[in-house]
Coordinates of C-alpha atoms in Angstrom, one line a residue:
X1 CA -2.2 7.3 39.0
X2 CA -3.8 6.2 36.3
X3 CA -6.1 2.8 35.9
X4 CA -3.5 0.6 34.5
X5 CA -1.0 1.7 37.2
X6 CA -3.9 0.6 39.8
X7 CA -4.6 -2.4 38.4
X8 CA -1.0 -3.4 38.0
X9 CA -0.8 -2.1 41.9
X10 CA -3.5 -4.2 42.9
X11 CA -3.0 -7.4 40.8
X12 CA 0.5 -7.5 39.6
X13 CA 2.3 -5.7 42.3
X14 CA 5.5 -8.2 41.5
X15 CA 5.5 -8.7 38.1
X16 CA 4.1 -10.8 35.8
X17 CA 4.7 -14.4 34.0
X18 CA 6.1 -14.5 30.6
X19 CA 5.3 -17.5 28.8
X20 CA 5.8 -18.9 25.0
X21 CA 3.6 -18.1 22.4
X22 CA 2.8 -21.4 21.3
X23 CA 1.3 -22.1 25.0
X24 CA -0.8 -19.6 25.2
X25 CA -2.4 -20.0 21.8
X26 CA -4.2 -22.8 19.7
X27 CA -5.1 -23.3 16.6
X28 CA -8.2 -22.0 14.7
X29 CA -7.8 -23.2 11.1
X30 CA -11.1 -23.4 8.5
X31 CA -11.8 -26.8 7.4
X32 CA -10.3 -25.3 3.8
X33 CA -8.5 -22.6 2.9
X34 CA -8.2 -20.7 -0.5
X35 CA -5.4 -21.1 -2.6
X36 CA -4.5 -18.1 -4.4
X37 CA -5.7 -19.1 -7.9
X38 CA -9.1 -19.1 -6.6
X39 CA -9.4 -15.6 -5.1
X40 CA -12.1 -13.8 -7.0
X41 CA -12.7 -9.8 -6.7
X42 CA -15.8 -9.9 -5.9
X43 CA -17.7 -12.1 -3.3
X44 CA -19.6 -12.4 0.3
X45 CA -17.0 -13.4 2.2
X46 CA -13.4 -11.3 2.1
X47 CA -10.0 -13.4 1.8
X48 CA -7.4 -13.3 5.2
X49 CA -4.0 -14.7 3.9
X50 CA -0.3 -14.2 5.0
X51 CA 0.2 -11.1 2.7
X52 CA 1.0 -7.6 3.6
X53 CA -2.4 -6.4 2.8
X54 CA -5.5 -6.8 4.8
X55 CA -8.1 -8.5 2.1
X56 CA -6.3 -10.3 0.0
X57 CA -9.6 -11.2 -2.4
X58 CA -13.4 -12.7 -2.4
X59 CA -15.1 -16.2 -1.8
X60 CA -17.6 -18.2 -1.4
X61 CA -16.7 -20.8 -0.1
X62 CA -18.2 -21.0 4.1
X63 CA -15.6 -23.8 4.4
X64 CA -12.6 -21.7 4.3
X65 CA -14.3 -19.8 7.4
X66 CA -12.5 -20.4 10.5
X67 CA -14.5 -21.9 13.5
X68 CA -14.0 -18.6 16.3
X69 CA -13.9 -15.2 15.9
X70 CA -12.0 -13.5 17.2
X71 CA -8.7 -14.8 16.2
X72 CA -4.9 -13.7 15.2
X73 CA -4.2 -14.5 11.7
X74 CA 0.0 -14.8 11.2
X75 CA 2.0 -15.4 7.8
X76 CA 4.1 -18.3 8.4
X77 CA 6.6 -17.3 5.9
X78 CA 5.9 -13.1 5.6
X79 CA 5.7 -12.8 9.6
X80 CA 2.8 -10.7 9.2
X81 CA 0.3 -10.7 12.1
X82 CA -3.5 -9.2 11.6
X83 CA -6.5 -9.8 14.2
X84 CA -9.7 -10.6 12.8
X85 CA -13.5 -10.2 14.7
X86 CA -15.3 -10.4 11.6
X87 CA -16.4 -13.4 9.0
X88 CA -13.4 -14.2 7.0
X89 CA -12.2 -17.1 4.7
X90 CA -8.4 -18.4 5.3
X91 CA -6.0 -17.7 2.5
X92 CA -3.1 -19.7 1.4
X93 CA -1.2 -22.6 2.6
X94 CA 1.2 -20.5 4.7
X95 CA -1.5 -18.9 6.3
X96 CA -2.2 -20.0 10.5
X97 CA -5.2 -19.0 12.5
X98 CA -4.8 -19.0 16.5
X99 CA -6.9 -18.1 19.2
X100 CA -6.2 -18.4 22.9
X101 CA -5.9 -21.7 25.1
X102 CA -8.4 -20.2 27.7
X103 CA -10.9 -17.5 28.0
X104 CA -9.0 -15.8 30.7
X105 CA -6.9 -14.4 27.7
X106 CA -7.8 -11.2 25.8
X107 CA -7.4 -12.5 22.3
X108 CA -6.6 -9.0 21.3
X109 CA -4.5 -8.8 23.8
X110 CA -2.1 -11.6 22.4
X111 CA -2.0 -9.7 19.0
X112 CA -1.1 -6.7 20.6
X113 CA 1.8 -8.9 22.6
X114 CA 2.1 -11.0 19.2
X115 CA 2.8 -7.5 17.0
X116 CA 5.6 -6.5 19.7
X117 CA 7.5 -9.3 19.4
X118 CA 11.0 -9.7 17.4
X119 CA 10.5 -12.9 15.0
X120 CA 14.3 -13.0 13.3
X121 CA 13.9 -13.6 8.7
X122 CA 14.5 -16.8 7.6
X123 CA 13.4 -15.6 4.0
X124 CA 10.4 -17.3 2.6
X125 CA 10.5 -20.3 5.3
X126 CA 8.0 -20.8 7.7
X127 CA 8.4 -18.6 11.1
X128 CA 5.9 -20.5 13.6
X129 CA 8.6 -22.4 14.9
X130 CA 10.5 -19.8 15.7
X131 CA 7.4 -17.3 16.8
X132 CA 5.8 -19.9 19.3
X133 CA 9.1 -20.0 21.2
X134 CA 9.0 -16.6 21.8
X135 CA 7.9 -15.3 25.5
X136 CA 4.6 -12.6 26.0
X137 CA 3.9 -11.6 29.3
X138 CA 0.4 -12.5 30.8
X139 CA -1.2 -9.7 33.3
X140 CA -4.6 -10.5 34.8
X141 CA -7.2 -10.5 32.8
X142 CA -8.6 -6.7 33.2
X143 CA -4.9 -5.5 33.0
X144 CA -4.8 -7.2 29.8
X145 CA -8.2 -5.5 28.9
X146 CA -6.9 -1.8 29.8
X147 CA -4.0 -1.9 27.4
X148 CA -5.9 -3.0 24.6
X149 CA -8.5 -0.2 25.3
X150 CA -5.4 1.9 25.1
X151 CA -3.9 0.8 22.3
X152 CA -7.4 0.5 20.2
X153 CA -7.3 4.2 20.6
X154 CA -4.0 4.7 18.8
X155 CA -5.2 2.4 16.2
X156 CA -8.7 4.2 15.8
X157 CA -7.4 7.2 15.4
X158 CA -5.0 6.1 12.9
X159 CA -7.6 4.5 10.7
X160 CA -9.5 7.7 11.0
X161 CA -6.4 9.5 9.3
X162 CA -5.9 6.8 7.0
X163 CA -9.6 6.7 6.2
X164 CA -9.6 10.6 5.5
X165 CA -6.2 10.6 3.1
X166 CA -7.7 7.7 0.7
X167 CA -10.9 9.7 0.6
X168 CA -9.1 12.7 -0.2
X169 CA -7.3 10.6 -3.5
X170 CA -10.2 8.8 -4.6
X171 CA -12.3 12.4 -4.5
X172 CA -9.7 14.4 -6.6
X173 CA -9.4 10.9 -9.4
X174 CA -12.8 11.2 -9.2
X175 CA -12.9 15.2 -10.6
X176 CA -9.8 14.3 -13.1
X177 CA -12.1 11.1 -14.4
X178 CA -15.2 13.7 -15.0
X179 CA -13.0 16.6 -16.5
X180 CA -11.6 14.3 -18.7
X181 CA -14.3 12.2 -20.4
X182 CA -14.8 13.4 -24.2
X183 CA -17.0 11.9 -26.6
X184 CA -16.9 11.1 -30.7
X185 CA -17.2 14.7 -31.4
X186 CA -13.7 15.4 -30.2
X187 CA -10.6 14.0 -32.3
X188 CA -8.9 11.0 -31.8
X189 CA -5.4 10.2 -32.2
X190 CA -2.9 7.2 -31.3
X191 CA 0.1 8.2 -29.3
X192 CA 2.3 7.2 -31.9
X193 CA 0.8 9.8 -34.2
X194 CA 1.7 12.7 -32.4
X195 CA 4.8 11.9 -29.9
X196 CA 8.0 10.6 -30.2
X197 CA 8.3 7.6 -27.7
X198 CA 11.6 6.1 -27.0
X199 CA 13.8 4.7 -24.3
X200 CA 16.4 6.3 -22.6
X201 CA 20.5 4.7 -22.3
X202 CA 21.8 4.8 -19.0
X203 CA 21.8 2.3 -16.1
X204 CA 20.8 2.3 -12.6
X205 CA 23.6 1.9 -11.2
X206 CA 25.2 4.8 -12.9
X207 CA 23.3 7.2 -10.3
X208 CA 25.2 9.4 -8.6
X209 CA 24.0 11.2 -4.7
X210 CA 24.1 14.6 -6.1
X211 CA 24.0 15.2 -9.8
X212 CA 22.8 17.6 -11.3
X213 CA 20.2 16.4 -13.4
X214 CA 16.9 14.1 -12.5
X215 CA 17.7 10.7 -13.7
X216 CA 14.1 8.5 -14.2
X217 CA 14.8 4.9 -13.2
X218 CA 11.3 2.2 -12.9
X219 CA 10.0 3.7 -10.0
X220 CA 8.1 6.6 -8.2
X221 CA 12.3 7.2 -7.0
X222 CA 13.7 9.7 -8.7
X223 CA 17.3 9.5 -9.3
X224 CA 20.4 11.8 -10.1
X225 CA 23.1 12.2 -13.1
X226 CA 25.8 14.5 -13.9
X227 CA 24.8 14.1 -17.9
X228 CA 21.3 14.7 -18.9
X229 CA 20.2 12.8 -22.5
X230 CA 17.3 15.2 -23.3
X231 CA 16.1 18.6 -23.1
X232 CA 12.0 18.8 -23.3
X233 CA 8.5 18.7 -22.2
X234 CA 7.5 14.9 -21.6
X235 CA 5.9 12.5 -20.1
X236 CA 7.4 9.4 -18.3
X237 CA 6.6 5.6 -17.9
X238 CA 8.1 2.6 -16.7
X239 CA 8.7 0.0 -19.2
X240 CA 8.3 -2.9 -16.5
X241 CA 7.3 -2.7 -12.6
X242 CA 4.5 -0.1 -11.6
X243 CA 3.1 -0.1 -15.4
X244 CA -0.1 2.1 -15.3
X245 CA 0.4 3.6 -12.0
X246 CA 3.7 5.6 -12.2
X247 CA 3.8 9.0 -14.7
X248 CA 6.2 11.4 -14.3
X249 CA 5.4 15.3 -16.3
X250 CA 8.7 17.2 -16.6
X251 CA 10.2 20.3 -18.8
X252 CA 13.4 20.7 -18.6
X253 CA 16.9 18.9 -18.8
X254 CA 17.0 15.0 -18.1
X255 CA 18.0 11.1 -17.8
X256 CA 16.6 8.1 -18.3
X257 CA 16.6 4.2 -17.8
X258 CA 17.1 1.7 -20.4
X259 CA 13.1 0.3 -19.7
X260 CA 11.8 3.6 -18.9
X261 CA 9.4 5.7 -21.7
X262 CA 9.6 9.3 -22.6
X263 CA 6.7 10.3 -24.1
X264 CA 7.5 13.8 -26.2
X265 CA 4.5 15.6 -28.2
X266 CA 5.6 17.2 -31.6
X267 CA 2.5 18.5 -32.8
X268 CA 2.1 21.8 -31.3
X269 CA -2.0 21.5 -30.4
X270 CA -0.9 19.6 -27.8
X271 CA -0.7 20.3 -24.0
X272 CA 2.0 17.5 -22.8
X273 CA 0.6 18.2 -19.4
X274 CA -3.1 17.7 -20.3
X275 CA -1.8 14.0 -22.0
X276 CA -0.3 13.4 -18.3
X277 CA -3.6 14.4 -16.4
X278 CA -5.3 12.0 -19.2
X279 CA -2.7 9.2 -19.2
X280 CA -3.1 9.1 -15.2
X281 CA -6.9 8.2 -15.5
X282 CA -7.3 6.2 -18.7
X283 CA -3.7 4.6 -19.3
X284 CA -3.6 1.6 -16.7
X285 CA -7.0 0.3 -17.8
X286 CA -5.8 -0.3 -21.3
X287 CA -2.3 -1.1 -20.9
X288 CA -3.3 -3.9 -18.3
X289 CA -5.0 -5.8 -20.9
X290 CA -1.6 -5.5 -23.5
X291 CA 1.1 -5.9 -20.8
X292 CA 3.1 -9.1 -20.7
X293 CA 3.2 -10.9 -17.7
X294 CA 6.0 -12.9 -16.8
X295 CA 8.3 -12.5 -13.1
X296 CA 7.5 -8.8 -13.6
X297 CA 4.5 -7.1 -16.1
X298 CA 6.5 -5.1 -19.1
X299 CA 4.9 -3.3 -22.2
X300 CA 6.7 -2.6 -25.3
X301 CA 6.5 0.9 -27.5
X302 CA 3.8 -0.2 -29.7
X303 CA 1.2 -0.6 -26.9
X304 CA 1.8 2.8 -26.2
X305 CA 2.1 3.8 -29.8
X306 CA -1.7 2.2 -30.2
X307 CA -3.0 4.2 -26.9
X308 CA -5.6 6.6 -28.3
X309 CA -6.1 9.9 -26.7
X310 CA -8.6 12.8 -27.3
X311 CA -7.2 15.9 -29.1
X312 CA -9.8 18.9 -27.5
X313 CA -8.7 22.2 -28.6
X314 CA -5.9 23.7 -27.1
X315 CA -7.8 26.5 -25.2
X316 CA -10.1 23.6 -23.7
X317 CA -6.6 21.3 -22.6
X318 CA -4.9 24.6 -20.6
X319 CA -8.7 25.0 -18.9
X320 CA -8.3 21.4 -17.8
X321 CA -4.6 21.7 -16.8
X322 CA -5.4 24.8 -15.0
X323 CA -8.6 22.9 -12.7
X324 CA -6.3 19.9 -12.0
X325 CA -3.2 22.0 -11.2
X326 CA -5.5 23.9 -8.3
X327 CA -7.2 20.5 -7.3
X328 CA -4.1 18.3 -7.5
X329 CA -2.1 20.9 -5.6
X330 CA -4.6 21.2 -2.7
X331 CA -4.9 17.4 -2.5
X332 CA -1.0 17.2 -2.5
X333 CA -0.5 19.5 0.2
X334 CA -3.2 16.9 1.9
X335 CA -1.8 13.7 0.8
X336 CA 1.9 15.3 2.2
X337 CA 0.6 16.4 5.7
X338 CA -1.7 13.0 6.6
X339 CA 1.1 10.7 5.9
X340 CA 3.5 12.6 8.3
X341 CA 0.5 12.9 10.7
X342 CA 0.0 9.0 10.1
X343 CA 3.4 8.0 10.4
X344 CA 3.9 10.4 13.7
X345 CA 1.1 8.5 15.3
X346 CA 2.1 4.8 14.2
X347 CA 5.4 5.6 15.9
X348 CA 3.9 6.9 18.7
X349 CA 1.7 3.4 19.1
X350 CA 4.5 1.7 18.6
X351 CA 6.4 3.2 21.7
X352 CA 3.1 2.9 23.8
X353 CA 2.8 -0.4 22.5
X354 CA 5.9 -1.6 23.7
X355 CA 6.1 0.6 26.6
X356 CA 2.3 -0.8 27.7
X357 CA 3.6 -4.2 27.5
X358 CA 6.9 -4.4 28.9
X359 CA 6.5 -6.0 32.5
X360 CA 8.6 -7.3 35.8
X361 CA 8.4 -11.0 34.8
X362 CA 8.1 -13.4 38.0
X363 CA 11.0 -15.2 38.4
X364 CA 11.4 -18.3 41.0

């Protein structure tokens, strides 16, 4: 038997009560919170808000710091739920900072119980009225205690896993950045000397499930077609969503969105696979400050035509190719088998989670 089973044996032998969220937790707002035109990337205290990631931005500002720590942190209109033990400032409006009614409540605990629960979409509406209606159950205190020593476990070792795989990407950007830094001596040129760039014709919706041919839409997703439009080495961008951080190299048959790039050398000095390696590390740094920003960032051919790229010779470009091929290859065999190791284990927390905290509830 393990200790949870004995301390559910000795303290909850007939179940437990289940009681609404809103009773068993109060709020913990700041005096202020930040409103998103103020976050700043840099700064001494990190930003909580509602948003999917876990530090949203940087301030100053001590009066956005909530009063206790710890505390649950939940998204009133995203439903997202994060526990905080560490100084934080409170994000947005829709952002809402709890912490238990009494001490006899593991406060990590309730965010374990608080992540389990079902809160039904009402789009970008506020959830709280809905989420503090919703039943936990409430174990003794050191049952509580147990399961979150359980559960911290899973999430360690997640983290750990996590922790390795964005080492892993930052170490092999780091060796791309270094091999490809060039100085005055080398030749300069502007994309739009030395490629054709164009757009391609067809639509997303004309994707079919198994065509023949790969069919770039304006995303890391690649699609299918039965028609291909061109027949060549490349390189390809989105026109609009993912700017600067999606690049696709390809040789060979192929289709492409109306606001997606192909990038085709014609000058035959020219590695189309060393441009890609150099586009990944330098492109989104200048295209950022060019891009227009509306509902969704966009660039148009001329700020790619203007992008100016070193022209090494072409003995020195395959050397380069060949070092990031090796490199890029290990890291990708990495970056495949983490994520599936990841995911495997979040699932596996997941069913332990809900397993750990599903309980006979006291009725009567």
């Amino acid at each position: 038997m393990s200790k949870l089973d004995e301390l559910i044996a000795e303290l909850c032998p007939d179940g437990v009560e289940y009681i609404p969220l809103g009773e068993v937790l109060k709020n913990n707002n700041a005096p202020n919170s930040i409103s998103k035109k103020y976050y700043k990337d840099n700064g001494d205290i990190p930003i909580i808000d509602q948003s999917q990631v876990y530090i949203a931005g940087y301030t100053d500002d001590e009066s956005a710091v909530p009063p206790i720590l710890p505390c649950i942190i939940f998204g009133d209109h995203t439903r997202v739920v994060k526990y905080a033990d560490r100084k934080f400032a409170q994000g947005d409006s829709g952002t809402k900072v709890f912490i238990p009614v009494t001490e006899d409540l593991n406060t990590k605990y309730i965010y374990y119980a608080f992540c389990n629960i079902d809160i039904p979409s009402r789009g970008y509406n506020r959830h709280w009225t809905i989420a503090k209606n919703i039943k936990i159950p409430l174990p003794p205190l050191p049952v509580q205690q147990e399961i979150v020593r359980i559960l911290d476990n899973f999430t360690e070792l997640t983290a750990e896993l996590t922790a390795e795989l964005t080492a892993r990407k930052q170490q092999y950007e780091h060796y791309r950045n270094e091999l490809l830094k060039f100085d005055k001596d080398v030749e300069w040129k502007a994309l739009g000397e030395i490629a054709e760039i164009g757009t391609g014709k067809s639509n997303g919706n004309e994707a079919v499930e198994n065509g023949l041919y790969p069919f770039f839409i304006r995303s890391q997703t690649i699609k299918k077609l039965n028609s291909y439009e061109y027949d060549e080495e490349a390189i390809v961008i989105p026109g609009e969503g993912g700017v600067g951080d999606i690049f696709h190299y390809l040789n060979g048959k192929y289709a492409l969105h109306q606001r997606v790039y192909r990038i085709h050398f014609i000058n035959k000095n020219i590695s189309a696979k060393f441009m890609y390696y150099y586009m990944q590390s330098y492109f989104k740094q200048f295209i950022v400050k060019k891009a227009v920003s509306a509902t969704v960032t966009s660039i148009r051919k001329p700020m790619i035509q203007n992008f100016t790229v070193p022209i090494p010779p072409l003995e020195k470009q395959k050397e380069i190719v060949e070092q990031l091929d090796k490199f890029s290859k290990l890291c990708e065999d990495i970056s495949e088998g983490l994520p599936a190791e990841i995911e495997a284990r979040q699932k596996q927390y997941e069913y332990y989670r809900d397993k750990l905290l599903s309980f006979k509830e006291v009725t009567g």
